[in-house]
Short mmCIF file of C-alpha atoms in Angstrom, two decimals:
data_model
loop_
_atom_site.label_atom_id
_atom_site.label_comp_id
_atom_site.label_asym_id
_atom_site.label_seq_id
_atom_site.Cartn_x
_atom_site.Cartn_y
_atom_site.Cartn_z
CA MET A 27 -171.96 -6.96 -89.09
CA GLN A 28 -168.86 -5.30 -90.32
CA LEU A 29 -170.90 -3.25 -92.82
CA LEU A 30 -173.49 -2.37 -90.15
CA LEU A 31 -170.85 -1.01 -87.81
CA ALA A 32 -169.26 0.92 -90.61
CA ALA A 33 -172.59 2.30 -91.63
CA VAL A 34 -173.36 3.34 -88.02
CA VAL A 35 -170.13 5.43 -87.98
CA VAL A 36 -169.98 6.71 -91.54
CA LEU A 37 -173.64 7.39 -92.31
CA PRO A 38 -173.99 10.39 -90.04
CA LEU A 39 -170.98 12.07 -91.62
CA VAL A 40 -172.30 11.41 -95.20
CA GLY A 41 -175.69 12.76 -94.00
CA ALA A 42 -174.07 15.93 -92.59
CA LEU A 43 -172.46 16.65 -95.98
CA ALA A 44 -175.76 15.98 -97.81
CA ALA A 45 -177.62 18.33 -95.44
CA LEU A 46 -175.56 21.26 -96.80
CA LEU A 47 -176.69 20.54 -100.41
CA PRO A 48 -179.86 21.79 -101.97
CA ALA A 49 -182.85 19.47 -101.45
CA PRO A 50 -183.95 17.60 -104.64
CA PRO A 51 -187.20 19.13 -106.10
CA GLY A 52 -189.38 16.21 -105.08
CA LEU A 53 -188.24 16.30 -101.46
CA LYS A 54 -188.49 19.94 -100.56
CA GLY A 55 -191.90 19.58 -98.89
CA LYS A 56 -193.45 22.80 -97.76
CA ASN A 57 -190.17 24.69 -97.63
CA PRO A 58 -186.40 23.99 -97.65
CA ASP A 59 -186.18 24.27 -93.82
CA GLN A 60 -188.74 21.48 -93.43
CA ALA A 61 -186.81 19.36 -95.97
CA VAL A 62 -183.54 19.54 -94.14
CA LEU A 63 -185.05 18.86 -90.83
CA ARG A 64 -186.83 15.77 -92.24
CA HIS A 65 -183.49 14.83 -93.68
CA GLY A 66 -182.03 14.89 -90.16
CA VAL A 67 -184.76 12.67 -88.82
CA THR A 68 -184.32 10.25 -91.75
CA VAL A 69 -180.56 9.87 -91.38
CA THR A 70 -180.61 9.55 -87.58
CA GLY A 71 -183.46 7.04 -87.90
CA ALA A 72 -181.47 4.99 -90.35
CA VAL A 73 -178.44 5.10 -88.00
CA LEU A 74 -180.67 3.97 -85.09
CA ALA A 75 -182.06 1.13 -87.26
CA ALA A 76 -178.50 0.06 -88.13
CA ALA A 77 -177.47 0.22 -84.41
CA ILE A 78 -180.48 -1.89 -83.37
CA ALA A 79 -179.69 -4.43 -86.09
CA LEU A 80 -176.12 -4.53 -84.89
CA SER A 81 -177.37 -5.20 -81.36
CA VAL A 82 -179.65 -8.00 -82.58
CA GLY A 83 -176.92 -9.60 -84.62
CA PHE A 84 -174.36 -9.27 -81.77
CA ASP A 85 -173.30 -12.62 -80.28
CA HIS A 86 -174.66 -12.23 -76.76
CA ASP A 87 -173.14 -15.47 -75.69
CA HIS A 88 -169.70 -14.02 -76.12
CA PRO A 89 -169.98 -10.30 -75.22
CA ALA A 90 -166.27 -10.12 -74.19
CA ARG A 91 -165.17 -10.76 -77.80
CA MET A 92 -164.72 -7.80 -80.21
CA GLN A 93 -167.29 -8.26 -82.94
CA ALA A 94 -168.12 -6.59 -86.25
CA THR A 95 -164.43 -5.75 -86.49
CA THR A 96 -162.69 -3.93 -89.33
CA ASP A 97 -158.95 -3.61 -89.36
CA ILE A 98 -157.36 -1.71 -92.23
CA SER A 99 -153.89 -0.12 -92.35
CA TRP A 100 -154.20 3.67 -92.62
CA ILE A 101 -150.83 5.21 -91.79
CA PRO A 102 -148.22 2.33 -92.00
CA ALA A 103 -145.27 4.50 -90.92
CA LEU A 104 -146.94 5.11 -87.54
CA ASP A 105 -148.79 1.83 -87.39
CA ILE A 106 -152.12 3.69 -87.21
CA ARG A 107 -155.02 1.56 -88.41
CA ILE A 108 -158.72 1.97 -89.11
CA HIS A 109 -159.68 -0.55 -86.47
CA LEU A 110 -163.35 -0.77 -85.51
CA GLY A 111 -165.27 -3.12 -83.24
CA VAL A 112 -167.78 -3.43 -80.45
CA ASP A 113 -168.08 -5.55 -77.33
CA GLY A 114 -170.39 -5.66 -74.35
CA ILE A 115 -168.94 -2.44 -73.07
CA SER A 116 -169.29 -0.28 -76.15
CA LEU A 117 -172.44 -1.66 -77.79
CA PRO A 118 -174.90 -0.17 -75.22
CA LEU A 119 -173.23 3.25 -75.61
CA VAL A 120 -173.43 3.06 -79.44
CA VAL A 121 -177.21 2.24 -79.21
CA LEU A 122 -177.79 4.96 -76.59
CA THR A 123 -176.04 7.60 -78.80
CA ALA A 124 -178.05 6.61 -81.86
CA LEU A 125 -181.25 6.65 -79.89
CA LEU A 126 -180.77 10.08 -78.22
CA THR A 127 -179.64 11.65 -81.50
CA PHE A 128 -182.67 10.37 -83.30
CA LEU A 129 -185.02 11.63 -80.58
CA CYS A 130 -183.28 15.04 -80.66
CA ALA A 131 -183.64 15.20 -84.48
CA LEU A 132 -187.35 14.20 -84.15
CA TYR A 133 -187.97 16.81 -81.45
CA SER A 134 -186.23 19.54 -83.56
CA TYR A 135 -188.37 18.71 -86.55
CA PHE A 136 -191.39 19.98 -84.67
CA HIS A 137 -189.64 22.46 -82.43
CA MET A 138 -186.51 23.93 -84.07
CA PRO A 139 -184.48 26.07 -81.71
CA THR A 140 -184.24 29.73 -82.49
CA GLY A 141 -181.09 30.48 -84.50
CA PRO A 142 -179.51 30.45 -87.95
CA SER A 143 -180.38 28.16 -90.86
CA PRO A 144 -181.61 24.66 -90.08
CA LYS A 145 -179.16 23.42 -92.72
CA ALA A 146 -176.16 24.22 -90.44
CA PHE A 147 -178.06 22.90 -87.37
CA VAL A 148 -178.76 19.46 -88.94
CA ALA A 149 -175.19 19.19 -90.31
CA LEU A 150 -173.68 19.96 -86.96
CA LEU A 151 -176.04 17.54 -85.22
CA LEU A 152 -175.02 14.69 -87.62
CA THR A 153 -171.32 15.57 -87.31
CA LEU A 154 -171.66 15.41 -83.55
CA GLU A 155 -173.33 11.95 -83.77
CA ALA A 156 -170.59 10.68 -86.14
CA GLY A 157 -167.79 11.73 -83.79
CA THR A 158 -169.44 10.32 -80.75
CA LEU A 159 -170.24 6.95 -82.38
CA ALA A 160 -166.72 6.78 -83.67
CA THR A 161 -165.36 7.33 -80.16
CA PHE A 162 -167.22 4.22 -78.96
CA ALA A 163 -166.38 2.02 -81.96
CA VAL A 164 -162.67 2.74 -82.76
CA LEU A 165 -159.92 0.58 -81.38
CA ASP A 166 -156.87 2.67 -82.21
CA LEU A 167 -155.59 5.24 -79.81
CA MET A 168 -155.02 7.94 -82.44
CA LEU A 169 -158.42 7.35 -84.02
CA PHE A 170 -159.88 7.56 -80.54
CA PHE A 171 -158.32 10.93 -80.05
CA LEU A 172 -159.49 12.19 -83.51
CA ALA A 173 -163.03 11.01 -82.80
CA PHE A 174 -162.86 12.52 -79.24
CA GLU A 175 -161.99 15.82 -80.67
CA MET A 176 -164.42 15.69 -83.65
CA VAL A 177 -167.37 16.43 -81.31
CA LEU A 178 -165.96 19.69 -79.92
CA ILE A 179 -166.61 22.05 -82.84
CA PRO A 180 -170.18 20.96 -83.50
CA MET A 181 -171.08 21.29 -79.80
CA TYR A 182 -169.38 24.69 -79.73
CA PHE A 183 -171.50 26.08 -82.60
CA LEU A 184 -174.71 24.45 -81.25
CA ILE A 185 -174.19 26.39 -78.01
CA ALA A 186 -172.87 29.63 -79.56
CA ARG A 187 -175.49 29.90 -82.37
CA TRP A 188 -178.59 28.27 -81.06
CA GLY A 189 -178.15 28.75 -77.39
CA GLY A 190 -179.72 31.19 -74.95
CA ARG A 191 -178.49 34.00 -72.72
CA GLY A 192 -174.73 33.89 -72.15
CA LYS A 193 -174.20 31.51 -75.03
CA GLN A 194 -170.90 33.01 -76.34
CA ALA A 195 -169.19 32.90 -73.00
CA ALA A 196 -170.45 29.43 -72.26
CA ALA A 197 -169.36 28.14 -75.68
CA TRP A 198 -165.89 29.58 -75.30
CA LYS A 199 -165.52 28.10 -71.81
CA PHE A 200 -166.58 24.69 -73.09
CA ILE A 201 -164.09 24.71 -76.00
CA LEU A 202 -161.17 26.05 -74.01
CA TYR A 203 -161.55 23.59 -71.11
CA THR A 204 -161.96 20.57 -73.37
CA LEU A 205 -159.23 21.55 -75.87
CA LEU A 206 -156.69 22.21 -73.16
CA GLY A 207 -157.54 18.81 -71.57
CA SER A 208 -157.24 17.17 -74.99
CA VAL A 209 -153.74 18.48 -75.64
CA VAL A 210 -152.50 16.86 -72.39
CA MET A 211 -154.37 13.65 -73.24
CA LEU A 212 -152.70 13.50 -76.69
CA LEU A 213 -149.24 13.53 -75.00
CA GLY A 214 -150.27 10.57 -72.92
CA LEU A 215 -151.61 8.57 -75.80
CA LEU A 216 -148.39 9.32 -77.81
CA LEU A 217 -146.35 8.15 -74.85
CA ILE A 218 -148.21 4.81 -74.73
CA GLY A 219 -147.81 4.36 -78.49
CA VAL A 220 -144.16 5.22 -78.64
CA LYS A 221 -143.15 3.10 -75.60
CA SER A 222 -145.23 0.03 -76.62
CA GLY A 223 -144.66 0.20 -80.36
CA THR A 224 -148.42 0.21 -81.24
CA PHE A 225 -151.59 2.17 -80.90
CA ASP A 226 -153.86 -0.83 -81.11
CA MET A 227 -156.15 -0.82 -78.07
CA VAL A 228 -156.93 -4.53 -78.23
CA ALA A 229 -153.29 -5.60 -78.34
CA LEU A 230 -152.42 -3.13 -75.52
CA ALA A 231 -155.12 -4.56 -73.29
CA THR A 232 -153.47 -8.01 -73.07
CA ASP A 233 -150.86 -8.78 -70.44
CA ASN A 234 -148.67 -10.68 -72.78
CA GLY A 235 -148.86 -8.11 -75.48
CA PRO A 236 -147.10 -4.66 -76.04
CA LYS A 237 -148.37 -3.55 -72.62
CA ALA A 238 -145.59 -5.58 -71.06
CA GLN A 239 -143.08 -2.99 -72.40
CA LEU A 240 -144.71 -0.14 -70.39
CA SER A 241 -142.77 0.44 -67.16
CA HIS A 242 -144.44 1.61 -63.98
CA THR A 243 -143.13 5.19 -64.55
CA VAL A 244 -144.48 5.34 -68.05
CA GLN A 245 -147.88 4.03 -66.91
CA VAL A 246 -148.08 6.64 -64.14
CA LEU A 247 -147.21 9.49 -66.53
CA ALA A 248 -149.63 8.13 -69.14
CA VAL A 249 -152.52 7.95 -66.66
CA LEU A 250 -151.75 11.38 -65.37
CA ALA A 251 -151.84 12.92 -68.87
CA VAL A 252 -154.75 10.81 -70.40
CA GLY A 253 -156.74 11.12 -67.15
CA ILE A 254 -156.68 14.94 -67.18
CA GLY A 255 -158.25 14.98 -70.63
CA LEU A 256 -160.82 12.35 -69.74
CA ALA A 257 -161.58 13.99 -66.44
CA VAL A 258 -162.46 17.31 -68.04
CA LYS A 259 -164.97 15.60 -70.33
CA SER A 260 -166.41 13.35 -67.52
CA PRO A 261 -166.58 15.90 -65.76
CA LEU A 262 -164.53 15.39 -62.56
CA TRP A 263 -164.54 18.00 -59.82
CA PRO A 264 -162.83 20.59 -59.90
CA LEU A 265 -162.56 20.43 -63.68
CA HIS A 266 -166.30 20.62 -64.09
CA SER A 267 -166.92 24.35 -64.02
CA TRP A 268 -167.53 24.55 -67.81
CA LEU A 269 -170.54 22.23 -67.53
CA PRO A 270 -173.24 24.31 -65.70
CA ASP A 271 -172.61 27.30 -68.11
CA ALA A 272 -172.71 25.10 -71.14
CA HIS A 273 -175.97 23.39 -70.08
CA THR A 274 -177.65 26.64 -69.06
CA ALA A 275 -176.92 28.29 -72.43
CA ALA A 276 -177.30 25.32 -74.75
CA PRO A 277 -180.52 24.67 -76.69
CA THR A 278 -182.62 21.74 -75.41
CA VAL A 279 -181.23 19.21 -77.83
CA GLY A 280 -177.71 20.40 -77.05
CA SER A 281 -178.20 19.82 -73.38
CA VAL A 282 -179.68 16.34 -73.97
CA LEU A 283 -176.72 15.24 -76.10
CA LEU A 284 -174.13 16.94 -73.83
CA ALA A 285 -175.43 15.14 -70.72
CA GLY A 286 -176.66 11.95 -72.42
CA VAL A 287 -173.69 11.25 -74.68
CA LEU A 288 -170.69 13.50 -74.45
CA LEU A 289 -170.05 13.02 -70.70
CA LYS A 290 -169.87 9.35 -71.36
CA MET A 291 -166.94 9.72 -73.63
CA GLY A 292 -164.66 10.59 -70.74
CA THR A 293 -165.71 7.76 -68.55
CA TYR A 294 -165.60 5.29 -71.39
CA GLY A 295 -161.99 6.36 -71.98
CA PHE A 296 -161.10 5.47 -68.38
CA VAL A 297 -162.61 2.03 -68.86
CA ARG A 298 -161.27 1.32 -72.35
CA ILE A 299 -157.74 2.82 -71.98
CA ALA A 300 -156.70 3.62 -68.41
CA LEU A 301 -157.87 0.42 -66.66
CA PRO A 302 -156.63 -2.27 -69.15
CA ILE A 303 -153.62 -0.58 -70.73
CA THR A 304 -152.03 1.21 -67.72
CA PRO A 305 -153.28 -0.75 -64.65
CA GLU A 306 -150.29 0.10 -62.53
CA GLY A 307 -150.58 3.77 -63.17
CA MET A 308 -154.32 3.58 -62.59
CA GLN A 309 -153.84 1.85 -59.24
CA THR A 310 -151.50 4.74 -58.23
CA PHE A 311 -154.15 7.38 -59.00
CA ALA A 312 -157.26 5.45 -58.15
CA PRO A 313 -157.45 6.74 -54.50
CA TYR A 314 -157.18 10.32 -55.73
CA LEU A 315 -159.71 9.72 -58.48
CA ALA A 316 -162.12 8.23 -55.93
CA ALA A 317 -161.63 11.11 -53.53
CA LEU A 318 -162.35 13.74 -56.20
CA ALA A 319 -165.39 11.68 -57.32
CA ALA A 320 -166.72 11.57 -53.73
CA ILE A 321 -166.21 15.29 -53.35
CA GLY A 322 -167.97 15.90 -56.68
CA ILE A 323 -170.97 13.87 -55.43
CA ILE A 324 -171.32 16.01 -52.27
CA TYR A 325 -170.45 19.29 -54.08
CA GLY A 326 -173.02 18.72 -56.86
CA SER A 327 -175.75 17.87 -54.35
CA LEU A 328 -174.97 20.98 -52.15
CA ALA A 329 -174.91 23.23 -55.21
CA CYS A 330 -178.33 21.84 -56.20
CA LEU A 331 -179.72 22.42 -52.70
CA ALA A 332 -178.48 25.97 -52.88
CA LEU A 333 -180.17 26.52 -56.21
CA VAL A 334 -183.54 25.06 -55.25
CA ARG A 335 -184.13 27.10 -52.11
CA LYS A 336 -186.68 29.92 -52.26
CA GLY A 337 -185.24 33.35 -53.20
CA ALA A 338 -182.06 31.88 -54.67
CA LYS A 339 -183.09 32.70 -58.28
CA GLY A 340 -181.92 29.16 -59.12
CA ASP A 341 -182.07 28.10 -62.79
CA LEU A 342 -183.61 24.62 -63.20
CA LYS A 343 -181.39 23.77 -66.18
CA ARG A 344 -178.32 24.76 -64.11
CA LEU A 345 -179.58 22.63 -61.25
CA ILE A 346 -179.86 19.56 -63.55
CA ALA A 347 -176.31 20.31 -64.81
CA TYR A 348 -174.96 20.30 -61.24
CA SER A 349 -176.78 17.05 -60.61
CA SER A 350 -174.78 15.51 -63.45
CA VAL A 351 -171.58 16.38 -61.67
CA GLY A 352 -172.88 14.29 -58.73
CA HIS A 353 -174.19 11.41 -60.82
CA MET A 354 -171.00 11.12 -62.90
CA GLY A 355 -169.15 11.10 -59.52
CA PHE A 356 -170.69 7.69 -58.90
CA VAL A 357 -169.47 6.53 -62.28
CA LEU A 358 -165.93 7.65 -61.51
CA LEU A 359 -166.08 6.11 -58.01
CA GLY A 360 -167.02 2.74 -59.51
CA ILE A 361 -164.16 2.94 -62.02
CA ALA A 362 -161.67 3.92 -59.34
CA SER A 363 -162.55 0.82 -57.29
CA MET A 364 -160.95 -1.20 -60.14
CA THR A 365 -163.31 -4.09 -59.37
CA PRO A 366 -165.74 -5.84 -61.69
CA THR A 367 -168.61 -4.86 -59.43
CA GLY A 368 -167.64 -1.17 -59.42
CA VAL A 369 -166.89 -0.96 -63.14
CA ASN A 370 -170.10 -2.76 -64.07
CA GLY A 371 -171.89 -0.31 -61.80
CA ALA A 372 -170.21 2.61 -63.54
CA LEU A 373 -171.15 1.34 -67.02
CA PHE A 374 -174.74 0.81 -65.85
CA ALA A 375 -174.85 4.26 -64.30
CA ASN A 376 -173.61 5.70 -67.58
CA ILE A 377 -176.57 4.36 -69.46
CA ALA A 378 -179.08 5.14 -66.75
CA HIS A 379 -177.76 8.80 -66.55
CA GLY A 380 -178.04 9.15 -70.35
CA LEU A 381 -181.76 8.00 -70.27
CA ILE A 382 -182.84 9.96 -67.18
CA THR A 383 -180.94 13.20 -67.52
CA GLY A 384 -181.70 13.22 -71.21
CA LEU A 385 -185.43 13.09 -70.30
CA LEU A 386 -185.01 15.77 -67.58
CA PHE A 387 -183.40 18.21 -70.10
CA PHE A 388 -186.14 17.55 -72.65
CA LEU A 389 -188.70 18.39 -69.96
CA VAL A 390 -186.95 21.41 -68.57
CA GLY A 391 -186.57 22.75 -72.16
CA ALA A 392 -190.30 22.21 -72.79
CA LEU A 393 -191.04 23.93 -69.45
CA LYS A 394 -189.06 26.95 -70.58
CA ASP A 395 -191.03 27.06 -73.81
CA ARG A 396 -194.29 27.09 -71.89
CA TYR A 397 -193.26 29.60 -69.18
CA GLY A 398 -190.57 31.60 -70.92
CA SER A 399 -188.20 30.92 -68.08
CA THR A 400 -186.44 28.16 -66.09
CA ASP A 401 -185.92 30.36 -63.02
CA LEU A 402 -187.37 28.34 -60.12
CA ASP A 403 -188.67 31.43 -58.28
CA THR A 404 -190.42 32.60 -61.41
CA LEU A 405 -191.89 29.16 -62.09
CA ALA A 406 -193.04 28.42 -58.50
CA GLY A 407 -194.21 31.90 -57.42
CA SER A 408 -195.18 31.85 -53.73
CA THR A 409 -197.14 28.63 -53.72
CA GLY A 410 -195.60 26.42 -56.42
CA ALA A 411 -196.22 26.05 -60.10
CA ALA A 412 -198.87 23.33 -59.58
CA LEU A 413 -198.01 21.40 -62.76
CA TYR A 414 -200.03 18.53 -61.41
CA GLY A 415 -203.18 20.57 -61.70
CA ARG A 416 -202.37 22.66 -64.78
CA ALA A 417 -200.67 20.09 -67.01
CA PRO A 418 -201.05 16.76 -65.19
CA ARG A 419 -199.26 14.49 -67.69
CA PHE A 420 -196.37 16.89 -67.97
CA GLY A 421 -196.13 17.23 -64.17
CA GLY A 422 -196.38 13.51 -63.71
CA LEU A 423 -193.59 12.79 -66.16
CA LEU A 424 -191.38 15.47 -64.63
CA ALA A 425 -191.88 13.88 -61.19
CA PHE A 426 -191.17 10.41 -62.61
CA ALA A 427 -187.83 11.67 -64.10
CA ALA A 428 -186.94 13.31 -60.79
CA VAL A 429 -187.67 10.22 -58.81
CA ALA A 430 -185.64 8.08 -61.27
CA SER A 431 -182.71 10.45 -60.93
CA LEU A 432 -182.58 10.21 -57.19
CA GLY A 433 -182.04 6.41 -57.55
CA ILE A 434 -185.22 4.87 -56.25
CA PRO A 435 -185.26 0.96 -56.51
CA GLY A 436 -187.04 -0.39 -59.50
CA LEU A 437 -185.80 2.33 -61.89
CA ALA A 438 -182.60 2.55 -63.85
CA GLY A 439 -180.86 5.08 -61.57
CA PHE A 440 -180.71 2.65 -58.60
CA TRP A 441 -178.50 -0.13 -59.94
CA GLY A 442 -175.46 1.79 -61.10
CA GLU A 443 -175.07 3.84 -57.96
CA MET A 444 -175.60 0.80 -55.71
CA LEU A 445 -172.99 -1.27 -57.56
CA ALA A 446 -170.52 1.60 -57.64
CA MET A 447 -170.79 1.85 -53.77
CA PHE A 448 -170.42 -1.87 -53.49
CA GLY A 449 -167.26 -1.66 -55.54
CA ALA A 450 -165.94 1.00 -53.15
CA PHE A 451 -166.94 -1.16 -50.14
CA GLN A 452 -164.47 -3.85 -51.32
CA PRO A 453 -161.85 -2.20 -53.67
CA ALA A 454 -159.25 -4.04 -55.70
CA PRO A 455 -156.22 -5.58 -53.84
CA GLY A 456 -153.66 -2.90 -53.15
CA LEU A 457 -156.08 -0.13 -52.64
CA SER A 458 -156.76 1.25 -49.15
CA ARG A 459 -160.10 -0.23 -47.98
CA PRO A 460 -160.53 2.34 -45.07
CA ALA A 461 -160.10 5.24 -47.59
CA PHE A 462 -162.63 3.69 -49.99
CA LEU A 463 -165.07 3.03 -47.19
CA THR A 464 -164.89 6.72 -46.39
CA PHE A 465 -165.58 7.55 -50.00
CA MET A 466 -168.50 5.11 -49.99
CA VAL A 467 -170.02 6.79 -46.99
CA LEU A 468 -169.69 10.18 -48.62
CA ALA A 469 -171.42 8.76 -51.69
CA GLY A 470 -174.16 7.40 -49.52
CA LEU A 471 -174.61 10.85 -47.93
CA GLY A 472 -174.75 12.18 -51.55
CA THR A 473 -177.75 9.99 -52.27
CA LEU A 474 -179.64 11.53 -49.40
CA LEU A 475 -178.81 14.98 -50.48
CA THR A 476 -179.86 14.09 -54.04
CA ALA A 477 -183.21 12.96 -52.80
CA ALA A 478 -183.63 16.13 -50.84
CA TYR A 479 -183.08 18.59 -53.70
CA LEU A 480 -185.02 16.53 -56.29
CA LEU A 481 -188.04 16.21 -53.97
CA LEU A 482 -187.86 19.96 -53.36
CA VAL A 483 -187.88 20.43 -57.18
CA VAL A 484 -190.98 18.28 -57.45
CA ARG A 485 -192.62 20.13 -54.59
CA ARG A 486 -191.90 23.61 -56.04
CA VAL A 487 -192.65 22.86 -59.68
CA CYS A 488 -195.26 20.12 -59.67
CA MET A 489 -197.14 20.77 -56.46
CA GLY A 490 -198.67 23.91 -54.87
CA GLY A 491 -202.00 25.57 -54.38
CA THR A 492 -204.24 26.33 -57.39
CA PRO A 493 -202.74 29.65 -58.57
CA HIS A 494 -204.84 32.66 -59.53
CA LEU A 495 -203.40 34.95 -62.04
CA ALA A 496 -204.70 37.97 -63.78
CA PRO A 497 -205.96 36.93 -67.27
CA THR A 498 -203.62 39.34 -69.15
CA ALA A 499 -200.53 38.75 -67.04
CA PRO A 500 -197.53 36.81 -68.45
CA LEU A 501 -197.70 33.24 -67.34
CA GLY A 502 -195.54 32.48 -64.26
CA THR A 503 -194.86 36.15 -63.44
CA ALA A 504 -198.15 37.60 -62.01
CA ASP A 505 -199.06 38.01 -58.39
CA PRO A 506 -201.04 34.94 -57.25
CA ALA A 507 -203.48 37.21 -55.46
CA ALA A 508 -204.33 39.30 -58.53
CA GLU A 509 -207.98 39.96 -59.12
CA ASP A 510 -210.06 40.73 -62.25
CA PRO A 511 -212.11 43.97 -62.55
CA SER A 512 -215.20 42.36 -60.93
CA GLY A 513 -213.16 41.75 -57.78
CA GLN A 514 -213.03 37.96 -58.14
CA SER A 515 -209.79 36.00 -58.45
CA ALA A 516 -209.31 34.78 -62.00
CA PRO A 517 -208.03 31.23 -62.49
CA ALA A 518 -204.64 30.90 -64.13
CA PRO A 519 -204.65 30.11 -67.80
CA ALA A 520 -203.94 26.50 -68.53
CA ILE A 521 -200.53 25.63 -70.04
CA PRO A 522 -200.29 23.11 -72.90
CA ASP A 523 -199.86 19.50 -71.72
CA ILE A 524 -197.68 16.98 -73.55
CA ALA A 525 -198.02 17.24 -77.27
CA ARG A 526 -197.94 14.19 -79.61
CA TYR A 527 -194.44 14.93 -80.92
CA GLU A 528 -193.30 15.27 -77.25
CA TYR A 529 -194.77 11.92 -76.46
CA ALA A 530 -192.88 10.42 -79.39
CA ALA A 531 -189.59 11.92 -78.27
CA TRP A 532 -189.93 11.26 -74.59
CA THR A 533 -191.72 7.97 -74.18
CA PRO A 534 -188.79 5.73 -75.25
CA LEU A 535 -186.60 7.22 -72.49
CA ALA A 536 -189.25 6.74 -69.81
CA VAL A 537 -189.92 3.12 -70.97
CA LEU A 538 -186.25 2.22 -71.09
CA THR A 539 -185.78 3.82 -67.61
CA VAL A 540 -188.38 1.38 -66.23
CA LEU A 541 -187.14 -1.63 -68.14
CA ALA A 542 -183.49 -1.13 -67.09
CA GLY A 543 -184.70 -0.81 -63.46
CA LEU A 544 -186.74 -3.94 -63.52
CA TRP A 545 -184.41 -6.02 -65.75
CA PRO A 546 -180.83 -4.95 -65.06
CA ALA A 547 -179.48 -8.37 -66.14
CA ALA A 548 -180.12 -7.34 -69.72
CA LEU A 549 -177.37 -4.77 -69.56
CA LEU A 550 -175.13 -6.37 -66.89
CA GLY A 551 -175.15 -9.57 -68.84
CA LEU A 552 -173.45 -7.70 -71.72
CA THR A 553 -170.96 -5.68 -69.64
CA ASP A 554 -169.87 -8.20 -66.98
CA PRO A 555 -167.99 -10.71 -69.19
CA ALA A 556 -166.28 -7.84 -71.13
CA VAL A 557 -165.31 -6.17 -67.83
CA GLN A 558 -163.94 -9.41 -66.38
CA GLN A 559 -161.73 -9.89 -69.45
CA LEU A 560 -160.65 -6.27 -69.43
CA LEU A 561 -159.53 -6.31 -65.80
CA GLY A 562 -157.95 -9.75 -66.25
CA GLY A 563 -155.52 -8.66 -68.87
CA GLY A 564 -157.39 -10.13 -71.83
CA LYS A 565 -157.84 -13.53 -70.15
#
């Protein structure tokens, strides 16, 4: 188990270095580009296999206990250790990261985004995976910070070199926001380490450990500093403005990983660091965190409604990005309740959002490849894009992902949001119940607004009258009333339905969305004992 977890963290980094080397003669395939893309699929597949083996070997009867641990002294003078381990909170995120990265590598093998050499692309993708997996596996505050920062440069270059229109500005906005937040977060982590005498996250999480040396003032300052860095990555309104630009400009796989994995790093930090290590400081800021989360839910939904209306020239990728602001608001609301119910809901919503929004970004990226645009007015024309009639499997899967995202019972999106609102209904002792009831009502209103804009997306993109386009007109841009020279309306050319490689990349996400919705106990059975121990001061 120790070797498996070490392999999960280290193998992507080794694979990234190997991707930059010339391919051995027997493994070049048709060309060097194909060889390096196949290398990416192989390495991410091996990491996913190791993560699944780690999950199978995990002691599911004791998910609150740190397992597969490695604890080696690294910098003795500062008491910084290479301390790795997983419990019921981090294991699902490790598996989700390995799965999404493998699916992105598989998708890129068949549909490489336009840009520079695939060598650099694969190396950056694997470096990004290594940093994300390390963030969820390390148990030392300084290592957490290093892993947290490790993902910034790969994502910057994925956006700046392989992105679409406005990629340079979006990449700079992403890096500046996240770096500035990280500088403040580092000060908070150093404050915790200096005042407690250790950076060990497991020791700090126990009531009778070094945490006892942290005064109320120190905890408040630490939560303020650490929380800013985590809030930027989450993203919490109003620190979210980098996200829509980054998603709109990023290549498809960049958007999938940004939404499915990177946003989880911020919320995971709240659960792993802020809640157990600085509970008094967290209680001080919990009402403000909940208020901003509730505002984010409403704001994200209203922004999506503005983008989806006719004539708004709304971009579908940008709309999904704003929906992430709302969905992550539910995660932060659950965390702010400081109750087992709310935190379990937040962790469940994290996984559900990774599956559903990852699938949505895959689909929107494929829609852009087929139409050449993700502008809703261009896609829908005057009657609707009618995907149900023109590419029925594609249209059906897009409608499924949209319905899952709005939180319908029986699919993964329902349980996390419901539990987060239950947590707000009865927050932890010491928190104002009337205030949290107000936040719960706002979140409930957000679910209605979410249903409204997602159903409008389905109506405009999947439904509509059978369009008639001139045979030579670019798809999605011609006048629906155009006629051919004989005076008869010409039927629109068909667009490709789901290809086999797309089935391979998207089916696991759809299946897991259904399974998590029908069998939530599989995930809650892992997280609940660990959350109970975390909130109980290690007891």
